[in-house]
CSV table of C-alpha atoms in Angstrom, one decimal:
chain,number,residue,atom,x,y,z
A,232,UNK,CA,137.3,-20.7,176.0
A,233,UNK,CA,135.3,-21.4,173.1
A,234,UNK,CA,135.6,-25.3,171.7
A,235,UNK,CA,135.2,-24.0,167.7
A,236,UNK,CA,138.2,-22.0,166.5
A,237,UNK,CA,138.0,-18.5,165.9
A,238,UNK,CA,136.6,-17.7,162.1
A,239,UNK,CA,138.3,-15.1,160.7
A,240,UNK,CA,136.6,-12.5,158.6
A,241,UNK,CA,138.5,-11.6,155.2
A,242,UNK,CA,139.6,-7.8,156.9
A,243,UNK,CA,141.1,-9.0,159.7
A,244,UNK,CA,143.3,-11.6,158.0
A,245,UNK,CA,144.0,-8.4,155.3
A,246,UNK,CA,144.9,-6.7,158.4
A,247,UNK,CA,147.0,-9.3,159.7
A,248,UNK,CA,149.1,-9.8,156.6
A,249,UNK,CA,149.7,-6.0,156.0
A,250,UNK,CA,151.0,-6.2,159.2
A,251,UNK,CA,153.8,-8.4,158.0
A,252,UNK,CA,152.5,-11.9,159.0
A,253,UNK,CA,152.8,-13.2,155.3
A,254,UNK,CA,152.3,-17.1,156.4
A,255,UNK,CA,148.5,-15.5,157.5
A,256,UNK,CA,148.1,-15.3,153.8
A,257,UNK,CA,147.4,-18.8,153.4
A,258,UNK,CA,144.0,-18.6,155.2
A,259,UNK,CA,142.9,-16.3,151.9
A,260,UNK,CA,143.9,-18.5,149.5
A,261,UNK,CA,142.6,-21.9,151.5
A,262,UNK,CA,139.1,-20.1,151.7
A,263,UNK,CA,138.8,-18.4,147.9
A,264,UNK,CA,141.2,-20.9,145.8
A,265,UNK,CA,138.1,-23.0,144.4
A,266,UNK,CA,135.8,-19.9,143.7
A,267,UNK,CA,138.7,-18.6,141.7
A,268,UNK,CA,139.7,-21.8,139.7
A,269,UNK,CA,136.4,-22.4,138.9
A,270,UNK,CA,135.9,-18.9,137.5
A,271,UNK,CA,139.1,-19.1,135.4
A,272,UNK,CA,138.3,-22.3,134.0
A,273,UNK,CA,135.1,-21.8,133.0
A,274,UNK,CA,136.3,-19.0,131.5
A,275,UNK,CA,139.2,-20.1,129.7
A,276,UNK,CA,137.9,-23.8,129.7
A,277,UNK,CA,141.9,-25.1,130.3
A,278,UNK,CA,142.3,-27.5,133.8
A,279,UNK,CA,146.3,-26.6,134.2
A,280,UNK,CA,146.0,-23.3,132.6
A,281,UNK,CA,142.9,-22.4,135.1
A,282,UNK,CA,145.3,-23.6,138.0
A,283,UNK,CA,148.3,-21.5,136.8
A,284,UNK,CA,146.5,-18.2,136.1
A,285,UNK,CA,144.5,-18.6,139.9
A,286,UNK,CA,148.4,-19.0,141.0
A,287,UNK,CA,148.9,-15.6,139.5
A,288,UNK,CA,145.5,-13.7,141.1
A,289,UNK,CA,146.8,-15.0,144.6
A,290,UNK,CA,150.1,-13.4,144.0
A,291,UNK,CA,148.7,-10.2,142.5
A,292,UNK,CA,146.5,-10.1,145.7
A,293,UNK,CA,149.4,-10.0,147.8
A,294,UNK,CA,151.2,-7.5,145.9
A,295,UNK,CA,148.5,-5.3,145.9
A,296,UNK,CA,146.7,-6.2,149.5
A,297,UNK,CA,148.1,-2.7,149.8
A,298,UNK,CA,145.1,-0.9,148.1
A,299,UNK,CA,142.4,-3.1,149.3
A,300,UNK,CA,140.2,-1.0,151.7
A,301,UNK,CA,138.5,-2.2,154.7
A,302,UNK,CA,135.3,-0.9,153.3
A,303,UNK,CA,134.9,-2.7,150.2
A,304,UNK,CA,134.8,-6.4,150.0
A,305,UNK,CA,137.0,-8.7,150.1
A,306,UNK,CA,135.9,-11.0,147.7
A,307,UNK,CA,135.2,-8.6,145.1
A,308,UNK,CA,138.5,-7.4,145.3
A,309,UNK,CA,140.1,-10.5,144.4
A,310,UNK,CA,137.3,-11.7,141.7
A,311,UNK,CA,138.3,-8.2,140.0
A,312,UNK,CA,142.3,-9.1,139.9
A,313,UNK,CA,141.1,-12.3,138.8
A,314,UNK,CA,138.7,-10.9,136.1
A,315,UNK,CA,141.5,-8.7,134.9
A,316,UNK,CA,144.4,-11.4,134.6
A,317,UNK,CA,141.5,-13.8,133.1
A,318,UNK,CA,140.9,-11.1,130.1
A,319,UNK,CA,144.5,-10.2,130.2
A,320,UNK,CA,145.4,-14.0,129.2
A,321,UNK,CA,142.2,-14.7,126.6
A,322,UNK,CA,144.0,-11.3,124.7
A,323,UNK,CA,147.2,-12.9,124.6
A,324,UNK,CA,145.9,-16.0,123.4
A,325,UNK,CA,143.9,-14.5,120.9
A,326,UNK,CA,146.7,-12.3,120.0
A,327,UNK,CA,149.1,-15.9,119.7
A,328,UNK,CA,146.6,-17.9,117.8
A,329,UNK,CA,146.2,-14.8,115.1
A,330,UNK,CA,150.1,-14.7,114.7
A,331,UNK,CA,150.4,-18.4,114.7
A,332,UNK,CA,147.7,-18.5,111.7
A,333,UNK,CA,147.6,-18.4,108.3
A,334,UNK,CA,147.0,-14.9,106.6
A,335,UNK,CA,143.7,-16.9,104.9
A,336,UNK,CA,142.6,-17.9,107.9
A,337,UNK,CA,143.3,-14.6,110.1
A,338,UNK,CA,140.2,-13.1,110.1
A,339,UNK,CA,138.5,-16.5,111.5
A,340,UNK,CA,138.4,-15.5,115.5
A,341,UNK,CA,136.0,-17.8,116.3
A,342,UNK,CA,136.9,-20.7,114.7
A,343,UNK,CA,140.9,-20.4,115.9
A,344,UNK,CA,138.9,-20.4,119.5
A,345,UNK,CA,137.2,-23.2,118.6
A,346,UNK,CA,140.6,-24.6,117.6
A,347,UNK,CA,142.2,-23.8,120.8
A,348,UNK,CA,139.7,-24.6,123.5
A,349,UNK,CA,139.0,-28.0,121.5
A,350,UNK,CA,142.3,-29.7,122.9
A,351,UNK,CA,140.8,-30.0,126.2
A,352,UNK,CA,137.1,-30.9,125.2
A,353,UNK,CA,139.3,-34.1,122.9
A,354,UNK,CA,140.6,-35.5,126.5
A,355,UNK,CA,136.4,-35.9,127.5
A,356,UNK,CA,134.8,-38.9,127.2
A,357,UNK,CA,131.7,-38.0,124.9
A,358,UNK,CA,129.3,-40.2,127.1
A,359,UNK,CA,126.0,-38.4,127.0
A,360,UNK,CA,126.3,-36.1,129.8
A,361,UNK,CA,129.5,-34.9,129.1
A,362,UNK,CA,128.5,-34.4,125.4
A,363,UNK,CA,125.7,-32.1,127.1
A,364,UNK,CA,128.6,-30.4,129.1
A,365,UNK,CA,130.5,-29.9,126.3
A,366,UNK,CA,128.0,-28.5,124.2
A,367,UNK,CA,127.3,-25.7,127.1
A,368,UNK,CA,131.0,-25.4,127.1
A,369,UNK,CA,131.3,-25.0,123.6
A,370,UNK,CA,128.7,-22.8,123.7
A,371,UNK,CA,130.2,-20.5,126.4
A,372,UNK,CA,133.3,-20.1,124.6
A,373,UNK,CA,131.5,-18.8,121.4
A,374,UNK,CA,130.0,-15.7,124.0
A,375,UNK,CA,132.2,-12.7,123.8
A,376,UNK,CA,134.6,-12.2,126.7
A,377,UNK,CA,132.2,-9.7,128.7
A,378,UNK,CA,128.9,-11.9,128.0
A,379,UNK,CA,131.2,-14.4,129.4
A,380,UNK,CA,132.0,-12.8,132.5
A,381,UNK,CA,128.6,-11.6,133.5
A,382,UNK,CA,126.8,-15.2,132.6
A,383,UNK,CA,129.0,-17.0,134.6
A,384,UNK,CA,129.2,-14.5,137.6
A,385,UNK,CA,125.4,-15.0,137.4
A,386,UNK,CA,124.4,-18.3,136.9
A,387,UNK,CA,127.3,-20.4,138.0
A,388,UNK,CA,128.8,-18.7,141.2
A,389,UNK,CA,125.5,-16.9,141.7
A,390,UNK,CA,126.6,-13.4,142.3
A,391,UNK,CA,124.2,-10.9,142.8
A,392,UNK,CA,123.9,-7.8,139.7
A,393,UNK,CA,125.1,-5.4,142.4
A,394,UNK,CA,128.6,-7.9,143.1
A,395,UNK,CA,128.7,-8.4,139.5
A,396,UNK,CA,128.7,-4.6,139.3
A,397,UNK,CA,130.9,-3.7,142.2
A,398,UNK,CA,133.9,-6.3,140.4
A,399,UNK,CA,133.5,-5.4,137.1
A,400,UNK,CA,132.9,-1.9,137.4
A,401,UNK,CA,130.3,-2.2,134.8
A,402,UNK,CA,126.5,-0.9,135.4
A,403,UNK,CA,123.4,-2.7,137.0
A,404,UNK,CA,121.6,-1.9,133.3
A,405,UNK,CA,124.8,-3.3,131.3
A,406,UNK,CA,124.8,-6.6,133.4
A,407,UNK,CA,121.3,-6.9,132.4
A,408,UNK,CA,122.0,-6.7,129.3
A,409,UNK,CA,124.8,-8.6,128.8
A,410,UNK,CA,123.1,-11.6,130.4
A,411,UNK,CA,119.8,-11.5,128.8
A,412,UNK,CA,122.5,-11.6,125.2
A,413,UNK,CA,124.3,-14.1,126.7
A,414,UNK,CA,121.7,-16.7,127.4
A,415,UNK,CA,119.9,-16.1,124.3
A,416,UNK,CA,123.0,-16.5,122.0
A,417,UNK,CA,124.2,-19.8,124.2
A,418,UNK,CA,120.2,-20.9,123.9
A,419,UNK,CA,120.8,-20.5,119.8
A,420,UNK,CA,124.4,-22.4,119.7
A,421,UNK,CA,122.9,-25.3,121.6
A,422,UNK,CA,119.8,-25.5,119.5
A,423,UNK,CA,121.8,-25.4,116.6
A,424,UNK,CA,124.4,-28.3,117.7
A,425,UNK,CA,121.9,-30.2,118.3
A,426,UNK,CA,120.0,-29.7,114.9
A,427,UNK,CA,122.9,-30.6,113.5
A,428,UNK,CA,124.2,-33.8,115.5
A,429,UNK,CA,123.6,-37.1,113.9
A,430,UNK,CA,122.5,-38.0,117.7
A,431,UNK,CA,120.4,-36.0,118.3
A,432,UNK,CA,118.0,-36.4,121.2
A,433,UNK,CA,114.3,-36.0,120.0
A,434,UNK,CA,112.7,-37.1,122.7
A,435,UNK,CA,114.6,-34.7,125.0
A,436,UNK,CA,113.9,-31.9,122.3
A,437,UNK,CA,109.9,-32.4,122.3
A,438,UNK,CA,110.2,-32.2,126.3
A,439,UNK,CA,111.5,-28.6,125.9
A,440,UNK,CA,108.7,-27.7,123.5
A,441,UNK,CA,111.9,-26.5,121.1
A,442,UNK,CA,109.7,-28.0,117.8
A,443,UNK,CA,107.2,-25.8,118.6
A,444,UNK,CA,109.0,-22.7,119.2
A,445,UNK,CA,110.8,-23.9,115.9
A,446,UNK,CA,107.2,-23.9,114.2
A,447,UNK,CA,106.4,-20.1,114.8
B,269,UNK,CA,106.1,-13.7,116.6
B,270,UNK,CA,104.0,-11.0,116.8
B,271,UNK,CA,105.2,-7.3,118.3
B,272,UNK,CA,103.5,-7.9,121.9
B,273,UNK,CA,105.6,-11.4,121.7
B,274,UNK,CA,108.8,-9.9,120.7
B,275,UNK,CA,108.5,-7.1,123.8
B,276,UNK,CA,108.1,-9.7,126.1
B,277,UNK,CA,110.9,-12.2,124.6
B,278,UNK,CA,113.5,-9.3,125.2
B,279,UNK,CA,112.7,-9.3,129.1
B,280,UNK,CA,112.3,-12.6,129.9
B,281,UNK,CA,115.8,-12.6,131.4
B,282,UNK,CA,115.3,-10.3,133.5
B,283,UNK,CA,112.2,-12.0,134.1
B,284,UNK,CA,113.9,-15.4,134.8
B,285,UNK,CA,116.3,-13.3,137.4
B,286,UNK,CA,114.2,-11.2,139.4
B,287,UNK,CA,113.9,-12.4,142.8
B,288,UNK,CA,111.6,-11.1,145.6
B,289,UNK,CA,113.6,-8.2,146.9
B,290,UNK,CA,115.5,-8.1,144.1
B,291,UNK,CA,113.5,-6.8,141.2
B,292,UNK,CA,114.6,-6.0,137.8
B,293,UNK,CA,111.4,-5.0,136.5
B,294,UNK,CA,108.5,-2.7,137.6
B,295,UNK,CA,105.7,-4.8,139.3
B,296,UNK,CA,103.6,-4.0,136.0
B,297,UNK,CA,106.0,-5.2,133.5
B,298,UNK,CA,105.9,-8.5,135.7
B,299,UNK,CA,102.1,-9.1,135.9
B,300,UNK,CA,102.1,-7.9,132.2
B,301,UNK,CA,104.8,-10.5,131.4
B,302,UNK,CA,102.9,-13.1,133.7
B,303,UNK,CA,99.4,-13.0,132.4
B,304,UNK,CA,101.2,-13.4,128.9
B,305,UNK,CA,103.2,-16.2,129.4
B,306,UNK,CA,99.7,-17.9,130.6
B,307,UNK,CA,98.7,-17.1,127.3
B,308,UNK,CA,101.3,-17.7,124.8
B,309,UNK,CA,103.0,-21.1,124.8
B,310,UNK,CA,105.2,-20.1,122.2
B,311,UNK,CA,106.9,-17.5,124.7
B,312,UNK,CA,106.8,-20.0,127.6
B,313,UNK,CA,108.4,-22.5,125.5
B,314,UNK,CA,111.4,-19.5,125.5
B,315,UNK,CA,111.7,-19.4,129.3
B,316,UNK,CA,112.1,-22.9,129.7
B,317,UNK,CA,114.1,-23.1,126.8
B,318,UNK,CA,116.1,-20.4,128.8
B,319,UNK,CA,115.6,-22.1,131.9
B,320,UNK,CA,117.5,-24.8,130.4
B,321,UNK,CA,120.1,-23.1,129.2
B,322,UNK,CA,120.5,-22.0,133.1
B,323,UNK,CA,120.5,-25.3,134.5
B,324,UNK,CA,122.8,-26.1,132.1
B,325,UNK,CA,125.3,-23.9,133.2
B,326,UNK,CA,124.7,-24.3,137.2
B,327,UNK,CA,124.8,-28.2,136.1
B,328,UNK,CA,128.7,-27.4,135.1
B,329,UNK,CA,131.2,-29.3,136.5
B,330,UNK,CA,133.3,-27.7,139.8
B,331,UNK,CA,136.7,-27.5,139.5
B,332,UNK,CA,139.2,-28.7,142.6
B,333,UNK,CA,142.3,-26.5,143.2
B,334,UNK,CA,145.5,-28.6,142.9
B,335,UNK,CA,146.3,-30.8,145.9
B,336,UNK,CA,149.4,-28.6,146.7
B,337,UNK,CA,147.9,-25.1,145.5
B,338,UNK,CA,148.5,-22.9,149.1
B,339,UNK,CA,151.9,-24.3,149.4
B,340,UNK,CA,153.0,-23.6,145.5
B,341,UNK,CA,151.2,-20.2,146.2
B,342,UNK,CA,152.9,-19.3,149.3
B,343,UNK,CA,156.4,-20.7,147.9
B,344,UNK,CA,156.2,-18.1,144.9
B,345,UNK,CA,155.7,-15.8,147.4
B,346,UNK,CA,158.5,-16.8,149.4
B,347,UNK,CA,160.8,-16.6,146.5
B,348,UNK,CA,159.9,-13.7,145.4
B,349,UNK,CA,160.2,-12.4,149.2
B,350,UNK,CA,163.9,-13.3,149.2
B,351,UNK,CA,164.3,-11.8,145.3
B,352,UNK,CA,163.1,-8.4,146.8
B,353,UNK,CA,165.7,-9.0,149.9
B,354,UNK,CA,168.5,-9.4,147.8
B,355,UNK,CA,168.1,-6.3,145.0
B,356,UNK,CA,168.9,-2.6,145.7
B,357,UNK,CA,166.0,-0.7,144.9
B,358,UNK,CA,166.2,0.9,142.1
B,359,UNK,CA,167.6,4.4,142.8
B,360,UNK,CA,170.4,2.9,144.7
B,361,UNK,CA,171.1,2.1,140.8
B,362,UNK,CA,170.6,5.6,139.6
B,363,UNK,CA,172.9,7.1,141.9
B,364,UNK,CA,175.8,4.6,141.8
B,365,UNK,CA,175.8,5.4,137.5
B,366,UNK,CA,175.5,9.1,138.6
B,367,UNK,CA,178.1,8.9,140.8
B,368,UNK,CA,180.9,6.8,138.5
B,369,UNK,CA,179.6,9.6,135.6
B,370,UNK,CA,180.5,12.7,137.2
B,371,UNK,CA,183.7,11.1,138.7
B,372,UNK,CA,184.7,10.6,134.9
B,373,UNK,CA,184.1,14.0,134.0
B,374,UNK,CA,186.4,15.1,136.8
B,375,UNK,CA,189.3,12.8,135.9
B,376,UNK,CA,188.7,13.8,131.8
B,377,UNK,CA,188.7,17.7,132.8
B,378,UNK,CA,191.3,17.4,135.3
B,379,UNK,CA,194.0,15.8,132.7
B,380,UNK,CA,192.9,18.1,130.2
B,381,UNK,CA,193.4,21.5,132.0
B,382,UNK,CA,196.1,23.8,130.5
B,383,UNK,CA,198.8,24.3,133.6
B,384,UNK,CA,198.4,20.4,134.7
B,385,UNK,CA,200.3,18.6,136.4
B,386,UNK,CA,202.8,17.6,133.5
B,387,UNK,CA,203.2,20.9,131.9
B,388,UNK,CA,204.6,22.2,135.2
B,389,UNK,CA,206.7,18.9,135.7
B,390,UNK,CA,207.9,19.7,132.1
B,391,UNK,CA,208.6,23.6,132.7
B,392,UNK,CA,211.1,22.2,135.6
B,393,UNK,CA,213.2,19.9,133.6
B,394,UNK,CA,213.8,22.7,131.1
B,395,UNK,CA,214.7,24.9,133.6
B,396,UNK,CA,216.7,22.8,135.2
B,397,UNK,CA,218.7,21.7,131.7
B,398,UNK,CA,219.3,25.3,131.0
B,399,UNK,CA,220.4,25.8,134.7
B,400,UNK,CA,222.8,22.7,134.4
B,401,UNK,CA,223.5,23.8,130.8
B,402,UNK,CA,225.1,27.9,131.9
B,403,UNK,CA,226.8,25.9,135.0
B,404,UNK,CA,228.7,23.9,132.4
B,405,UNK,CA,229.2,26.8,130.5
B,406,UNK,CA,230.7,28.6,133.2
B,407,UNK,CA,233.1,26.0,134.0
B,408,UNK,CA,234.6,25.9,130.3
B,409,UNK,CA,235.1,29.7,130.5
B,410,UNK,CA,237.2,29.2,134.0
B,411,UNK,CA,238.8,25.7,132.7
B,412,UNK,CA,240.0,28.1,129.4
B,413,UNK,CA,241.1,30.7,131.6
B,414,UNK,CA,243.5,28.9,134.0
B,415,UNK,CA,244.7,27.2,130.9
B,416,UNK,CA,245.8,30.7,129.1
B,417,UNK,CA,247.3,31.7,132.3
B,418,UNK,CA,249.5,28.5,132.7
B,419,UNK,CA,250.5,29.0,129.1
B,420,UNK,CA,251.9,32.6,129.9
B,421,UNK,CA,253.4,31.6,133.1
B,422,UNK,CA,255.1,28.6,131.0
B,423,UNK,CA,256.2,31.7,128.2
B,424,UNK,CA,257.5,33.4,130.7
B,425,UNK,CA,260.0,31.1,132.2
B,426,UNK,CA,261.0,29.5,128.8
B,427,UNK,CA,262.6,33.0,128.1
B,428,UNK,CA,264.5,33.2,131.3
């Protein structure tokens, strides 16, 4: 007998649970709850919101654990339900915020985002690194939703462009493309937030060479 | 910017991403992008600007699931376990309204049909009224008899 427990792989748990062992479920949402937080709040920037929407993947996972197949994987299963209930929410948020708002201000999308993703940046502490954090944040939410998606996929969980593909459906070419627009635009908003904060870091900004590339 | 630096800032992404084995450019596009970026300190200004922007991101803080996450998970789940227990599916529904609709239209048509129940319950009191009614009839005609014939056996004994 072997001293280390058995690991698990993601099918044979799937296996396990569609064969009625429901309490095996828990092993899927022990090993993926983090990767799936994460993802939600860094794409809707929210702590409790983040927690309640990854609630909602995990249950939509076990709904429809029926239509996963053994050949595809696991994980990209469940970062697609996750990508869609994600999107699904930012809509209906979107879609609140335009209601809630005045007919002047209706046409202002970006700034009611601002509005509504600046309730949790007020609870930070703008020490110097989190002002940093926050700008990147900031900056994130100013990306459109699909920008978003693939940026984050990219650079913060590190997915590969063929993962990236194989959960959001989307082509290897459109991935490139959406990333390269991502960073740029993100590269621009913090550039510009910093030209414009009365704090500004010179020394920081030299280091990067940014007044020269301003120069040309 | 000139043109040649303008090319090269459009792929410096996928510059920045490509990985040995995992190449989104053609072998020439990267030496071309390399020996320019040697070059032009303008455009390798932009990849660490970008580079920056990355590490930024990575840099991010993680995000800890909620202490009691699996077990709020798995109670939904529970719950909504028991909910599905407890409700008829659906066309057990259906088949109950079908059911208490076509028993209506049977007790509506039924009532309503000429030669019901009542009309032939009615047809039977009249018949038996008109019955009861010649009977009665009948026993006036044979009461008014018997009284004429007492009246001319009286006559009759009155002149003796």
């Amino acid at each position: 007998m072997q001293k280390d427990e058995p690991v698990f792989s993601d099918d044979d748990v799937v296996h396990s649970v569609r064969e009625g062992n429901t309490h095996n479920f828990e092993i899927l949402v022990d090993r993926y709850k983090n990767k799936i937080v994460n993802f939600i709040h860094k794409m809707i920037f929210d702590h409790d919101e983040a927690q309640s929407l990854a609630q909602d993947v995990f249950i939509k996972v076990y709904e429809t654990i029926g239509r996963y197949r053994p050949q595809d994987n696991f994980q990209s299963f469940i970062f697609t339900i996750a990508k869609n209930l994600t999107l699904n929410y930012i809509k209906k948020q979107k879609r609140m915020l335009w209601f809630s708002s005045s007919p002047g201000n209706s046409g202002q999308d970006s700034s009611a985002n601002e509005r509504y993703f600046r309730t949790e940046a007020e609870q930070h502490d703008l020490m110097e690194k989190d002002r940093q954090q926050l700008l990147v944040s900031e900056g994130l939410k100013t990306l459109k939703e699909n920008q978003r998606i693939a940026l984050i996929m990219k650079v913060y969980l590190e997915f590969s462009y063929n993962k990236i593909a194989d959960i959001t459906g989307w082509s290897v070419p459109k991935i490139e493309t959406l990333i390269s627009r991502g960073k740029s635009s993100l590269k621009a908003y913090i550039l510009e937030a910093q030209d414009k904060s009365p704090n500004k870091n010179m020394q920081e900004k030299s280091q990067l060479g940014v007044l020269e590339v301003r120069s040309i | 910017m000139n043109k040649r630096c303008n090319e090269i800032r459009t792929n410096l992404s996928k510059y920045q991403d490509s990985v040995p084995g995992y190449e989104l450019l053609t072998p020439q596009m990267r030496e071309a992008i390399g020996l320019h970026l040697e070059e032009c300190g303008a455009c390798r200004a932009q990849l660490e600007l970008l580079q920056m922007v990355t590490q930024q991101v990575k840099s991010l803080p993680e995000v800890e699931a909620a202490p009691n996450f699996t077990a709020q998970v798995m109670g939904r789940l529970k719950e909504k376990q028991q909910r599905q227990l407890f409700s008829l599916p659906s066309w057990v529904y259906s088949f109950v309204f079908v059911l208490f609709l076509a028993l209506g239209f049977f007790i509506t048509y039924t009532l309503e049909s000429p030669g019901s129940l009542d009309d032939s319950g009615q047809l039977q009191e009249e018949m038996f009224l008109a019955q009861t009614l010649t009977e009665t009839q009948d026993l006036r005609l044979m009461a008014v008899q018997d009284s004429s014939v007492e009246l001319m056996a009286g006559a009759g004994s009155y002149g003796d």
